[in-house]
Structures are given as structure tokens and as C-alpha cells.
Short mmCIF file of C-alpha atoms and ligand atoms in Angstrom, two decimals:
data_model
loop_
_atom_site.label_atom_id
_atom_site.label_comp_id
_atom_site.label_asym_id
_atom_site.label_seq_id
_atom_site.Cartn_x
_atom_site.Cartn_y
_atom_site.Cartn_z
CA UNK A 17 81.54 142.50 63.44
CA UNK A 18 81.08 142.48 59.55
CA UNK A 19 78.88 139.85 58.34
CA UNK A 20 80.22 137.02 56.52
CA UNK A 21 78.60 134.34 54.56
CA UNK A 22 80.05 130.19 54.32
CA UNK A 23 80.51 131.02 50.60
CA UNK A 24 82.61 133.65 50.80
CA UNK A 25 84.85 131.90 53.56
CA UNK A 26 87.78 131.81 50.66
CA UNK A 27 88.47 135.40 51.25
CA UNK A 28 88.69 135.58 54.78
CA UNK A 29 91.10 132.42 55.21
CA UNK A 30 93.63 133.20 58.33
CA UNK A 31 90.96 135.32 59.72
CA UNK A 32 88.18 135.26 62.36
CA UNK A 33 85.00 135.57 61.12
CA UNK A 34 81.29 135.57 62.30
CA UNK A 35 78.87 133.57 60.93
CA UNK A 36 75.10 133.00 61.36
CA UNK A 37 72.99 130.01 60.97
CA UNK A 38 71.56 126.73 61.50
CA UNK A 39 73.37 123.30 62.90
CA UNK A 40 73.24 121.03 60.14
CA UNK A 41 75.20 118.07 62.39
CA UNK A 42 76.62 118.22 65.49
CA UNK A 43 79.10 115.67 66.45
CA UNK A 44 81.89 114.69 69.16
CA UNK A 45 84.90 112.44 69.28
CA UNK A 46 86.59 112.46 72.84
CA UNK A 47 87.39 116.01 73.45
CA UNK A 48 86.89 117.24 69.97
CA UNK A 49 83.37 118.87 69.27
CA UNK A 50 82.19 119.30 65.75
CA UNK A 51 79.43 121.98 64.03
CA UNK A 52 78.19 121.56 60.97
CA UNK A 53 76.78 124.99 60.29
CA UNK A 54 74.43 126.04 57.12
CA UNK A 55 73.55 129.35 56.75
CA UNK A 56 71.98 129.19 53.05
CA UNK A 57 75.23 129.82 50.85
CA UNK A 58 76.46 126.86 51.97
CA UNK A 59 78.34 124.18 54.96
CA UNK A 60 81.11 124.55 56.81
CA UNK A 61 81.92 122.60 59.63
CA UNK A 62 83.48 124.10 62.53
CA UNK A 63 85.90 121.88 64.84
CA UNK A 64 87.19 122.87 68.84
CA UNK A 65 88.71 120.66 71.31
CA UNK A 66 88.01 120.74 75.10
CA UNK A 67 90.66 121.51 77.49
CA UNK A 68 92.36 124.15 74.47
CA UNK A 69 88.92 126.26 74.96
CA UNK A 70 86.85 128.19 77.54
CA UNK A 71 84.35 125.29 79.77
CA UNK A 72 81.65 127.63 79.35
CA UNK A 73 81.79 127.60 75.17
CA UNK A 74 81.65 123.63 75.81
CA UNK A 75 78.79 124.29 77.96
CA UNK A 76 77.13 125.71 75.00
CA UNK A 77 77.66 123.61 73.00
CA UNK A 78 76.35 120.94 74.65
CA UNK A 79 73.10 122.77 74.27
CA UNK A 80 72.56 122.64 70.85
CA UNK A 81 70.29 120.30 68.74
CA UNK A 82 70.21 119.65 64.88
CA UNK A 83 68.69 122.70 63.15
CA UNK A 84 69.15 125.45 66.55
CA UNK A 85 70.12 128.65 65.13
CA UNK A 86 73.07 130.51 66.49
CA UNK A 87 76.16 132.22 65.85
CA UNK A 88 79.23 131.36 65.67
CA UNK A 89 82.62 132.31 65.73
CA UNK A 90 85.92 131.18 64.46
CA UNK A 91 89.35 131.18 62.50
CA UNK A 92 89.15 130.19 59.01
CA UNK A 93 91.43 127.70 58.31
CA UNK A 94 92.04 126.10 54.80
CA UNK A 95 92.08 122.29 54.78
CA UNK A 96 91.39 120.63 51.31
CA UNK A 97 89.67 117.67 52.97
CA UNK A 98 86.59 120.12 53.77
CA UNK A 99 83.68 119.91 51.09
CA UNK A 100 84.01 124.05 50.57
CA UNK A 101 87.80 124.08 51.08
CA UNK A 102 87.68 125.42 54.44
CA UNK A 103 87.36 124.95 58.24
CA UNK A 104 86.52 126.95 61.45
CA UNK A 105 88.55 126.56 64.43
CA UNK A 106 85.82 127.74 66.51
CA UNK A 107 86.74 130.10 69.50
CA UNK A 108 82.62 131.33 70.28
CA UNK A 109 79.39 131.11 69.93
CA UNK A 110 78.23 135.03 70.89
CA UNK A 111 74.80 134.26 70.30
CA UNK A 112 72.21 131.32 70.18
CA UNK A 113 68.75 132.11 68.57
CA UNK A 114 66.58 129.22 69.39
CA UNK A 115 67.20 125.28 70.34
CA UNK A 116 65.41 123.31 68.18
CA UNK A 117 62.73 121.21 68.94
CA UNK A 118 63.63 116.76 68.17
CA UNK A 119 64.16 117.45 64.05
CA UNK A 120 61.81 115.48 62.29
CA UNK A 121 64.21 115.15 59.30
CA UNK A 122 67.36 113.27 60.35
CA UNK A 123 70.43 112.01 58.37
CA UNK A 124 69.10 108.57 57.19
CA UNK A 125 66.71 107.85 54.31
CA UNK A 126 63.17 109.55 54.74
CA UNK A 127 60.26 108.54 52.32
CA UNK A 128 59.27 110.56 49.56
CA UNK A 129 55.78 111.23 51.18
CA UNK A 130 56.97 111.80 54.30
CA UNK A 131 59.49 114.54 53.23
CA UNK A 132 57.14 115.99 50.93
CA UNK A 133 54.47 116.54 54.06
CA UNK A 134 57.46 118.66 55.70
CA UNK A 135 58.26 120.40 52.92
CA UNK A 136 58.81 123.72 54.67
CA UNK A 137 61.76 121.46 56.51
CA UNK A 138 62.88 119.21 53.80
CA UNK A 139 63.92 122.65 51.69
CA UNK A 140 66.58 122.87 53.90
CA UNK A 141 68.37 120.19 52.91
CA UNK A 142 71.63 119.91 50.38
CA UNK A 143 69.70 118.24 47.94
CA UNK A 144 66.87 120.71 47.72
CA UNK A 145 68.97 123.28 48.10
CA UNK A 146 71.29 122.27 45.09
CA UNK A 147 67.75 122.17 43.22
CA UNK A 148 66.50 125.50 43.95
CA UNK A 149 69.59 126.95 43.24
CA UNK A 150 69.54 125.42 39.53
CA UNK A 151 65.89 126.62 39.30
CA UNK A 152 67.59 130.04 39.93
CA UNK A 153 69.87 130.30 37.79
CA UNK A 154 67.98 128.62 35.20
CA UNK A 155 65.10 131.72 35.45
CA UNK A 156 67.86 134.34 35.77
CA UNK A 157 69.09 132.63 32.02
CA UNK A 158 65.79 132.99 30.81
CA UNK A 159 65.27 136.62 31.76
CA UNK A 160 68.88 137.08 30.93
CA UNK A 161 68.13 135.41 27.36
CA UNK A 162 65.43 137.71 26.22
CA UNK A 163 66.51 140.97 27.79
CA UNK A 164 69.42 140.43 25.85
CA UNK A 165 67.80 139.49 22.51
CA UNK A 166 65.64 142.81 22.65
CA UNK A 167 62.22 141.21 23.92
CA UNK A 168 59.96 142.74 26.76
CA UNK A 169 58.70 141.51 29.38
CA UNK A 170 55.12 141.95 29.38
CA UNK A 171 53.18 140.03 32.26
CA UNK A 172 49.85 138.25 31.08
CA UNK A 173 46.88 137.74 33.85
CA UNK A 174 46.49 134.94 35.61
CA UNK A 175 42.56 135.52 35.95
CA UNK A 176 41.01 134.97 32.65
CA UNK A 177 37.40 134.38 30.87
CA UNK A 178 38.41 131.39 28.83
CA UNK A 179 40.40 128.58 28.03
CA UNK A 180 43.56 128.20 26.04
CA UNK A 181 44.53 124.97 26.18
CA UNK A 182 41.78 122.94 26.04
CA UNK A 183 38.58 123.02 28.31
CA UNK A 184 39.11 119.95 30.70
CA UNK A 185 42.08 121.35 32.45
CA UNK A 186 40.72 124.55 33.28
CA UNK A 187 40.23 125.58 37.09
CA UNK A 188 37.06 127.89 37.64
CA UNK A 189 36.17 130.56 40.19
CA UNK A 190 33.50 132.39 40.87
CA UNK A 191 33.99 136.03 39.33
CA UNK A 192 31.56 138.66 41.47
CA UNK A 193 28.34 139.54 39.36
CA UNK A 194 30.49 138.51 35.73
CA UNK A 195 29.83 134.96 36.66
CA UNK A 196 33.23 132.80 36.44
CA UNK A 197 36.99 133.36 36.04
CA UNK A 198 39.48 130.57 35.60
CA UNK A 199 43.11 130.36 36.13
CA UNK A 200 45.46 130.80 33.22
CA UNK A 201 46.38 127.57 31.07
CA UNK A 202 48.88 129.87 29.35
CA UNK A 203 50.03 133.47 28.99
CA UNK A 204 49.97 133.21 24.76
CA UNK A 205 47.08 135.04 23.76
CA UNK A 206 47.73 137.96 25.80
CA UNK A 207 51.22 137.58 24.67
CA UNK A 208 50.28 137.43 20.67
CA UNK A 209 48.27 140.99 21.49
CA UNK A 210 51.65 142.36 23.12
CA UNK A 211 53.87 140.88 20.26
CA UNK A 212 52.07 142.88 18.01
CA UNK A 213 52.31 146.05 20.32
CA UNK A 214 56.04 145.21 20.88
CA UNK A 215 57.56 142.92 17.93
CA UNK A 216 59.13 140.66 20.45
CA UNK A 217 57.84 139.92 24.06
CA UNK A 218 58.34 137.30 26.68
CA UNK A 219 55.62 136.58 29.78
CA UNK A 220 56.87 134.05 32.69
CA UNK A 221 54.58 133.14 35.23
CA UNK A 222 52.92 130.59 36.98
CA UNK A 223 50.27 129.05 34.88
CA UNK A 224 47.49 126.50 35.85
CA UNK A 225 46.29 123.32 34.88
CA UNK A 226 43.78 120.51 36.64
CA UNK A 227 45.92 117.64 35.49
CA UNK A 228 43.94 114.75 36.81
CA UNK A 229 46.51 112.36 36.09
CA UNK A 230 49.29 111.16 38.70
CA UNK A 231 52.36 111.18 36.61
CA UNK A 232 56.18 112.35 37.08
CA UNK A 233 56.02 115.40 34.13
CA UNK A 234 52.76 117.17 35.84
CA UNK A 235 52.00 119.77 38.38
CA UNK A 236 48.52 121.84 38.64
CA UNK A 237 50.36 124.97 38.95
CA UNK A 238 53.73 125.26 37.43
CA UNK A 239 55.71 128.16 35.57
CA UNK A 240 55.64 129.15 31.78
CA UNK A 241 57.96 130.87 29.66
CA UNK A 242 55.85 132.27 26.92
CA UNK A 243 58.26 134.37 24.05
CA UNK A 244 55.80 135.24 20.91
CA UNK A 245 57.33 137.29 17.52
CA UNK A 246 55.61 139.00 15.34
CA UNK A 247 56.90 137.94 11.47
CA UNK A 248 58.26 134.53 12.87
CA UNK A 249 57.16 131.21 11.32
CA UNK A 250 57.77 128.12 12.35
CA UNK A 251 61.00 127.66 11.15
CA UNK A 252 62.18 130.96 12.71
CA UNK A 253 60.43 129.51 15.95
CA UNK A 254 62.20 126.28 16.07
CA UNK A 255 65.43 128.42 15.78
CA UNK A 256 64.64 130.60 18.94
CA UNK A 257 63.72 127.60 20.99
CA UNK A 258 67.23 125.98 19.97
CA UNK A 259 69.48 128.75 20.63
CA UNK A 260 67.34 129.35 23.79
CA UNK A 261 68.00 125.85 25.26
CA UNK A 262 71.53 125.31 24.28
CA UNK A 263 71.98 129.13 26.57
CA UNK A 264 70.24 127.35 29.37
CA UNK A 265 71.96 124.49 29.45
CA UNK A 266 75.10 125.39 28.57
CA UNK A 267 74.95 128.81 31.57
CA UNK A 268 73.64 126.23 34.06
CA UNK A 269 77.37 123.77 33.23
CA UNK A 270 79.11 127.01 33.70
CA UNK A 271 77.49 128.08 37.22
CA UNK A 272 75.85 125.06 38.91
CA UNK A 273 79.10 122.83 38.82
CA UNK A 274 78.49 122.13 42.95
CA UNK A 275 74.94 121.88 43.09
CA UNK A 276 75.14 119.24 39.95
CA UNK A 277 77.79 117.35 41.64
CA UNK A 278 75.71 117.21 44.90
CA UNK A 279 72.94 115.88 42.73
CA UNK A 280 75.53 113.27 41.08
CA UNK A 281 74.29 114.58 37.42
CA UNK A 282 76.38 112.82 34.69
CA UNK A 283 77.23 116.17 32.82
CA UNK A 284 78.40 114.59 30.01
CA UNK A 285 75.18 114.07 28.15
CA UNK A 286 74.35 117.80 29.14
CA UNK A 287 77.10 118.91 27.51
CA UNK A 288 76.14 117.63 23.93
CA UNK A 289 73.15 120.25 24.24
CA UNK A 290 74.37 122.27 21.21
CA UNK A 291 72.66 123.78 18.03
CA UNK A 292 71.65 121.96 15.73
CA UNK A 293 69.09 120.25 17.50
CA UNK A 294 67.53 117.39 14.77
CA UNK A 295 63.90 118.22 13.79
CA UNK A 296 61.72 115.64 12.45
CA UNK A 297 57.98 115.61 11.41
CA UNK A 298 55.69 113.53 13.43
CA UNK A 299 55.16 111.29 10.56
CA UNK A 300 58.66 110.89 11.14
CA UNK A 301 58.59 109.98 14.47
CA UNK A 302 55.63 107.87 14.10
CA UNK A 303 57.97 105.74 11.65
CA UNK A 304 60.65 105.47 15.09
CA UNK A 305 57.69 103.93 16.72
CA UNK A 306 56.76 101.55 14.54
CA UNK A 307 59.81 100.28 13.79
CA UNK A 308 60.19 99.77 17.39
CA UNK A 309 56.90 97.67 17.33
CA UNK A 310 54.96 100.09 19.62
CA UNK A 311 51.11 99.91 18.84
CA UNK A 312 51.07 104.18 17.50
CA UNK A 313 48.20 105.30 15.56
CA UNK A 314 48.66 107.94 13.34
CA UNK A 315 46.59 111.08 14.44
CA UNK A 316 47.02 110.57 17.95
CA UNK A 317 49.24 112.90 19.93
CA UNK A 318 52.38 111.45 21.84
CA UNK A 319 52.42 109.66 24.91
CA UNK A 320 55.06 109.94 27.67
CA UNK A 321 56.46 106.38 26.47
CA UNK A 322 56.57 107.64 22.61
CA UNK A 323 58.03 110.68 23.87
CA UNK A 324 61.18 108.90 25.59
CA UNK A 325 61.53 106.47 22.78
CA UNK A 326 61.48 108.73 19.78
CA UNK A 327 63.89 110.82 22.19
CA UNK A 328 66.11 107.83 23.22
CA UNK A 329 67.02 107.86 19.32
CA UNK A 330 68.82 111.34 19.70
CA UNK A 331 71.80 112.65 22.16
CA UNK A 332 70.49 116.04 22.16
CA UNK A 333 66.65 117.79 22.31
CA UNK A 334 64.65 116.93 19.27
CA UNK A 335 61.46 119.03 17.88
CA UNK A 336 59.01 117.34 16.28
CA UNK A 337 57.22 119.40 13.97
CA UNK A 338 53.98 118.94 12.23
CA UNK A 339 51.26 117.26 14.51
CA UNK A 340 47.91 116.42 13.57
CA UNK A 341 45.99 119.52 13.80
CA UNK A 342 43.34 117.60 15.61
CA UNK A 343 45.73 116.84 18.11
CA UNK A 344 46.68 120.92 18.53
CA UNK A 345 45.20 123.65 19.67
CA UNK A 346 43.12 126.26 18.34
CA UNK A 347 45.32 128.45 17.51
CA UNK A 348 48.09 126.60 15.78
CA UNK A 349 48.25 127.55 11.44
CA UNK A 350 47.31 124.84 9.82
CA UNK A 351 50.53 123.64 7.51
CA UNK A 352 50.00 125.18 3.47
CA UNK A 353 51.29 122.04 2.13
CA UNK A 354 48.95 119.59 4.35
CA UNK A 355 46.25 121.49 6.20
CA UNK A 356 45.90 117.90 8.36
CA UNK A 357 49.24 119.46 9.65
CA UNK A 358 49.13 122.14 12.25
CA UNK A 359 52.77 123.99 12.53
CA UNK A 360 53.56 122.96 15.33
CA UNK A 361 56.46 121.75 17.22
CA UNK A 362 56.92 119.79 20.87
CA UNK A 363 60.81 119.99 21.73
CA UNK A 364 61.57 116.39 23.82
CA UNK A 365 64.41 116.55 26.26
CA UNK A 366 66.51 113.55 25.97
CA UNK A 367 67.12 111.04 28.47
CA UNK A 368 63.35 110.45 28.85
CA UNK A 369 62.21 113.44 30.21
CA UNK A 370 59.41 114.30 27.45
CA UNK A 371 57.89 117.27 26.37
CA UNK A 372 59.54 120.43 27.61
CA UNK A 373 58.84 123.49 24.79
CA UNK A 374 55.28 123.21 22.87
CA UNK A 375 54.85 126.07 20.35
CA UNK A 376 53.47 127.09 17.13
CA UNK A 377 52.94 129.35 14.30
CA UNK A 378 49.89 130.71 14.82
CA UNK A 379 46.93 131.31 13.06
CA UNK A 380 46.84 134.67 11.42
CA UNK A 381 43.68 134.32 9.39
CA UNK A 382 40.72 135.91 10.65
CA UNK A 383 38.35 133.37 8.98
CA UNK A 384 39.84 130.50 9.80
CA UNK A 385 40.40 131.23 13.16
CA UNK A 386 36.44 131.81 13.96
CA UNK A 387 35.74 128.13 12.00
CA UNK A 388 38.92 126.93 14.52
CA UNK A 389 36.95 127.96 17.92
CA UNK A 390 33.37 127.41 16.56
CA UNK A 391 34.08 123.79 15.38
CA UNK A 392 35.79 123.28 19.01
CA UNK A 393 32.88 124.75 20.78
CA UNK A 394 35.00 127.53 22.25
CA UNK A 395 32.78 130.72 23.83
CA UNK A 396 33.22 133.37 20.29
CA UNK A 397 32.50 136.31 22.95
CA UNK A 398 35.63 135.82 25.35
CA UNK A 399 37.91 135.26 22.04
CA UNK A 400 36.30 138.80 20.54
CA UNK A 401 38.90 140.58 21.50
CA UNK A 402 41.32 137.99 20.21
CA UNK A 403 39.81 138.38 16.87
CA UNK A 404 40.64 142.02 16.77
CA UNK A 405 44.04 140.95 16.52
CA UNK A 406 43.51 139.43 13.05
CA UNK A 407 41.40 142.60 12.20
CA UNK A 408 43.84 145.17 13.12
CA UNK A 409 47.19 144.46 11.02
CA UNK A 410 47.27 140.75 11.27
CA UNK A 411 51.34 139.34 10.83
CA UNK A 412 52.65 135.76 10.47
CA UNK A 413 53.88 135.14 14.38
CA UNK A 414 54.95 132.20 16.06
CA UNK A 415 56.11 131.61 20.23
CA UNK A 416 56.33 128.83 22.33
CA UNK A 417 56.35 127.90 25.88
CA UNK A 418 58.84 126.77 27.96
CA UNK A 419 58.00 124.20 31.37
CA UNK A 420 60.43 125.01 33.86
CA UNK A 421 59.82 122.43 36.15
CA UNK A 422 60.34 119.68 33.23
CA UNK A 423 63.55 121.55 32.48
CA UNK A 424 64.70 121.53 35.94
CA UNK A 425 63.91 118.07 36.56
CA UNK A 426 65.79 116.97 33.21
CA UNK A 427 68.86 119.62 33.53
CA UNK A 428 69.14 118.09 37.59
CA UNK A 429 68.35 114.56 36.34
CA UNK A 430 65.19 114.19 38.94
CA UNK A 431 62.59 111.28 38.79
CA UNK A 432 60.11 113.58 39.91
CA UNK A 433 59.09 117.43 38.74
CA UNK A 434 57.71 117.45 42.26
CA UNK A 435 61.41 118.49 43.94
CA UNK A 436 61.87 121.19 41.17
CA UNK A 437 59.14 123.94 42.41
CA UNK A 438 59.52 125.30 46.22
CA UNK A 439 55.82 124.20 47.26
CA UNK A 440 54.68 121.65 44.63
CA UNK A 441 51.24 121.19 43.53
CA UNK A 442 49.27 118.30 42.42
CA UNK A 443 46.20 116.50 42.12
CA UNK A 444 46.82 114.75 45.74
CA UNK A 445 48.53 117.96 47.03
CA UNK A 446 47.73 121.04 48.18
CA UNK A 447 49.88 121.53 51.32
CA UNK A 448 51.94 122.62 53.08
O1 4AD B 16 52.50 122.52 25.32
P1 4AD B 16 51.82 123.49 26.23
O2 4AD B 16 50.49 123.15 26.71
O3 4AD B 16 51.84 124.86 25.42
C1 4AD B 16 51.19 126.01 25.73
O4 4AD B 16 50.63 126.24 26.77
C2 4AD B 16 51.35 127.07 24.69
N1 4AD B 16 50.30 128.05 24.87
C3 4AD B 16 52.73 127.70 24.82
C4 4AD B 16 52.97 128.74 23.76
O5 4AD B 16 53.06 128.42 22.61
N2 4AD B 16 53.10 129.98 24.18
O6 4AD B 16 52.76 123.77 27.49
C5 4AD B 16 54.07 124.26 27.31
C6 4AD B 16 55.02 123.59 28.25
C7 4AD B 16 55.14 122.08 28.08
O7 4AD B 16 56.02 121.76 27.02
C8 4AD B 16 55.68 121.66 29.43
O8 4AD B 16 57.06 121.92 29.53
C9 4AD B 16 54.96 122.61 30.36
O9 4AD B 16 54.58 123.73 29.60
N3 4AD B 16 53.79 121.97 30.95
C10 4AD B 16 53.73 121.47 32.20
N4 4AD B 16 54.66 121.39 33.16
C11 4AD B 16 54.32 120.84 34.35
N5 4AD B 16 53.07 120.38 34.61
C12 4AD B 16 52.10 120.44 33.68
N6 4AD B 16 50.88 120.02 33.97
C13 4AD B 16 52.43 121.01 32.41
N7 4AD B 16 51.71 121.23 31.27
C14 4AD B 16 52.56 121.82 30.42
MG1 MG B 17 52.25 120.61 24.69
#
């Protein structure tokens, strides 16, 4: 028999179908005996009544255990009561796979810690699922975005000979007889060498940072966007990073209606995700602060709480451009007009989830770039090659990277960027 999936139930209504998967619920009332089946693309419960089928598929039945795996068989029958539109009036079950062992994850309330030790379970359920499946569709938008826009995709390493964001996040490993390797902070500098072999490029991967602190926007290993454009300043950078989030945002209303209703996400302030985002300097948004009363100094970078209040001001993403440079990386341009500046800009999600984009122009001075890493200490023989960039045809170019756990956890409306990545990791968590 032809395989059929719970999501594609709507064209087979009338008919008998075969489906495979795991029991999700199993119920009775008197004689009638209920399945709730999941077999990845969705539920669908499947009902039969004692007495109007065969003793021995009651026998069966009687068998199974939340999360067995089986197969089952049945009549599709539309009833607009059922969550996917459609029932099974079962009349088999040809094959059962395994009984499951006493399910550690039941239907009441679990604690977060708990759930997160059975990860490798907890994935299983509705919740999770409707959060991987945004993740999906949110990286197929991404790809989707850029292959469309004329970038390629050009994959940066993941073992590399020096930092890129800043020294006390690095992770280190021993490298053979070239003494040590750590795990990459970012993709960018391999990505501003491509941009100027390719004019536009994109690199997504995971990307690695000892975080030591416990908070709700921060993994050790998460995945980075990374677009860099050779000719683009800052302005032109801040307009990629717009259009780029209203097309994520706007593809995931379109797709993910189901999974956002199963995670009861008020679309409506998702929907206002539209171009023009505002932009304001940081002196600006040190001037929402104060007014607010909070103690900011200026020349210090943003906190999580001045994040969500400069971004409680706004009903849409706002980039705040022009950071202290000392605040910024090595390799941001310092601003013409204020070379405190660096031209930089942090895009906040609203709603209080922070920081998701950080990018920059970037420095395309040769000079200046060598007093940049030499007055932060940084190792001038693993940035050599680096250099060469600004010695071979140096261009204005600008990029920016993209979190997509933060903009899972803010597109879902999470509490945690812990539920948006299939095996999270984090200071107090390296398993399962
Ligand atoms: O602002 P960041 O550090 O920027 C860079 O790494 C640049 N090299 C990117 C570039 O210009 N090509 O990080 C970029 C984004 C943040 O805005 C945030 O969304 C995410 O990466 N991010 C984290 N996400 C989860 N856990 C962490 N520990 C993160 N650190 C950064
Ligand atoms: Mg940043």
C-alpha cells in the first residue's frame, strides 16, 4: 500500500489509507477506543468501536502504550471538530514496531530541567515540533533570500587561529604540532576575503562562543548568518538587514500559521515587521534611557535591559547605529564625522528580545587596521593574511550577522533561546 503522511490526509478523504507512526494518546470510552497517532507531519486521531470490529484488532490495541510505534489503518473521514480536519475510522493495525517502555514525558506539566535532560524525547512533542518547524522555514528564507539576491554561499571554517570577536569567549583546542585552534566566533573575516572574490556572499553555520553568563539570549554554540558586500557602507548595510528581516518575518506569517497558533503567538505585532525599520544613533538611544531614569553611561555598550527598553519605544525592529568604537570590534570603520563612532549597527527585535543582527562597515584601511589589532593586543601573524585583503584592491564593504536562535525565539515568542536549537548548548549543558 502507498505511503501516506497525516498531512496530506486532505487528499485521501473517503479513502483508506496507511499510516505509520507513534501513539501520541491512547484513550477509551466504553466500547469506543481512541489513537492519537503522530508520525512527524502531524496528529490525527483515529477512533473504532468494539463489537463493529474484529476482537483480535481490540486485542491489539490493548497492547499499546504512549509513544509504541505501529501502523495503522483506516478510512479517512472529514469531521471539522478534528485539529487537522480529519479522522480515521480505524479498521487495522497491520503492523506494530515496538511497545514502548512507561514514557517518561506524559500529558501534564513537566519542568523545564527535567524536559531539557530528555531532550531526545521532549522533541517529540507539539510544541517543539511547531518550533523546529519555524526554525525550518526560517533557514530555508534565509538561503532562499540570498540565492535570490545573487549572493553565494561560501562556507567559512569552523577551526580557526584567532579570535574575532573578542578574546574571552573563545574556545581552544589543541591543534597537532601548530599548537592551538579555537572554534569560530564568526564566519566574517573569511567572508570579507570571499566578498571580495565574489561581490556578494553569504556563510551560515554554527558558530561558537564560551558565554559564561546564564541568561535567556545565549547559547555556546549557536548558528550565524554572515552576508558581507563588497562597495556597501553602512547605510547600504542597514538596508539589506531591513529588507532581509521584513522577508523572514513576513514568509514565516505566510507558512507557519499552525505551528504559531500551537505556540499561541499574538501575530499581530509580527505583522507590523515592515520596511522602514527606524534607525537611531546610540547617542540617541542613550537619550531613551535617560529619560527613562536608567543609570546609562555613555561609552558603554547596551545591556539586555537597555536593549528591551530602547526597543519597547518602537513597534517594529530598530538599528542603532553608531556605537562607541571602544565598545566594537576590531574591525568596524571608525565613523569620518566622529572617529569615537565605529559604523556600526545592532538591530533589536521588539518585544524585548534584544540584539538579533550586529554588523558593520568595515575597516578598509590598511593602516588603521594594524593600529586597530595592535592597540587590542590581537596576534598580527594570524591576521597577516587578513591584511592582504587591504593590500590587494581594498573596497568599502559592510555585512552583518544574523542569530537564528534569537530570531526564532522572538518570531515564536519563547522565554528561552534554549527550545529554538535541536540539542541546545550552554554553560551548564552539554548533554544529551
Ligand atoms: O554581534 P555579533 O557578535 O556579530 C558578529 O559576530 C559579527 N562578526 C557578524 C558580522 O558582522 N558578520 O553576533 C551576531 C549575532 C547577534 O546579533 C546575535 O543574534 C547572535 O549573533 N549571537 C548569539 N546568539 C546566541 N547565543 C550567543 N551567545 C550569541 N552571540 C551572538
Ligand atoms: Mg553584537
Amino acid at each position: 500500500m502507498e505511503k501516506t503522511y497525516i498531512q496530506d490526509l486532505h487528499r485521501h478523504a473517503g479513502e483508506e489509507v496507511q499510516l505509520q507512526g507513534w501513539v501520541s494518546n491512547i484513550r477509551s470510552s466504553g466500547k469506543v477506543k481512541f489513537i492519537v497517532l503522530r508520525d512527524g507531519t502531524g496528529l490525527v486521531q483515529g477512533v473504532m468501536v468494539k463489537g463493529q470490529v474484529p476482537d483480535s484488532l481490540i486485542e491489539k490495541f490493548e497492547t499499546l502504550t504512549q509513544e509504541s510505534s505501529l501502523s495503522i489503518k483506516g478510512k479517512v473521514r472529514k469531521d471539522d471538530r478534528a485539529p487537522g480536519g480529519f479522522e480515521l475510522d480505524l479498521t487495522d493495525i497491520p503492523h506494530i514496531y515496538n511497545i514502548a517502555h512507561e514514557y517518561p514525558i506524559t500529558h501534564k506539566e513537566h519542568g523545564i530541567e527535567f524536559l531539557a535532560d530528555r531532550r531526545h524525547l521532549w522533541l517529540r512533542s507539539s510544541r517543539q515540533h511547531a518550533i523546529m518547524r519555524v526554525r525550518h522555514r526560517i533557514i530555508k528564507t534565509i538561503r532562499d533570500f540570498f540565492d535570490n539576491r545573487g549572493f553565494t554561499l561560501i562556507d567559512s571554517p569552523i577551526l580557526t587561529p584567532a579570535a574575532c570577536e573578542g578574546t574571552s569567549t573563545l574556545f581552544e583546542t589543541d591543534y597537532f604540532d601548530l599548537g592551538k585552534a579555537y572554534l569560530s566566533q564568526s564566519g566574517q573575516l573569511y567572508g570579507e576575503a570571499s566578498a571580495m572574490a565574489f561581490g556578494k556572499i553569504y556563510c551560515f553555520g554554527p558558530t561558537f562562543r564560551a558565554e559564561k553568563s546564564k541568561t535567556r539570549r545565549h547559547l555556546t554554540e549557536f548558528w550565524m548568518v554572515e552576508p558581507e558586500v563588497a562597495f556597501n557602507d553602512l547605510e547600504d548595510d542597514m538596508d539589506l538587514a531591513e529588507e532581509f528581516l521584513e522577508c523572514i518575518v513576513q514568509t514565516v506569517l505566510q507558512n507557519c500559521g499552525p505551528e504559531l497558533k500551537v505556540l499561541e503567538r499574538d501575530t499581530t505585532k509580527l505583522q507590523n515587521v515592515k520596511k522602514p525599520f527606524p534607525r537611531i544613533t546610540y547617542d540617541e538611544a542613550a537619550k531613551i534611557l535617560h529619560d527613562k531614569g536608567l543609570p546609562f553611561e555613555w561609552g558603554s555598550d547596551l545591556g539586555g535591559t537597555d536593549e528591551t527598553v530602547v526597543s519597547e519605544q518602537f513597534d517594529r525592529p530598530v538599528m542603532v547605529h553608531r556605537y562607541p568604537s571602544e565598545v566594537k570590534a576590531f574591525y568596524m570603520k571608525r565613523d569620518p564625522q566622529n572617529p569615537k563612532l565605529a559604523l556600526a549597527v545592532d538591530v533589536l527585535a521588539p518585544e524585548g528580545y534584544g540584539e538579533i543582527i550586529g554588523g558593520s562597515q568595515r575597516e578598509d584601511d590598511l593602516d588603521a587596521l594594524l593600529t586597530r589589532i595592535k592597540e587590542q593586543h590581537l596576534p598580527e601573524s594570524a591576521f597577516e593574511w587578513y591584511l592582504d585583503l587591504r593590500r590587494f584592491g581594498s573596497v568599502p564593504h559592510a555585512g552583518f550577522g544574523l542569530g537564528v536562535e534569537r530570531t526564532v525565539s522572538w518570531i515564536c515568542g519563547l522565554e528561552h533561546v534554549r527550545e529554538t536549537i535541536p540539542f541546545p548548548r550552554m554553560i551548564y549543558r552539554l548533554t544529551p
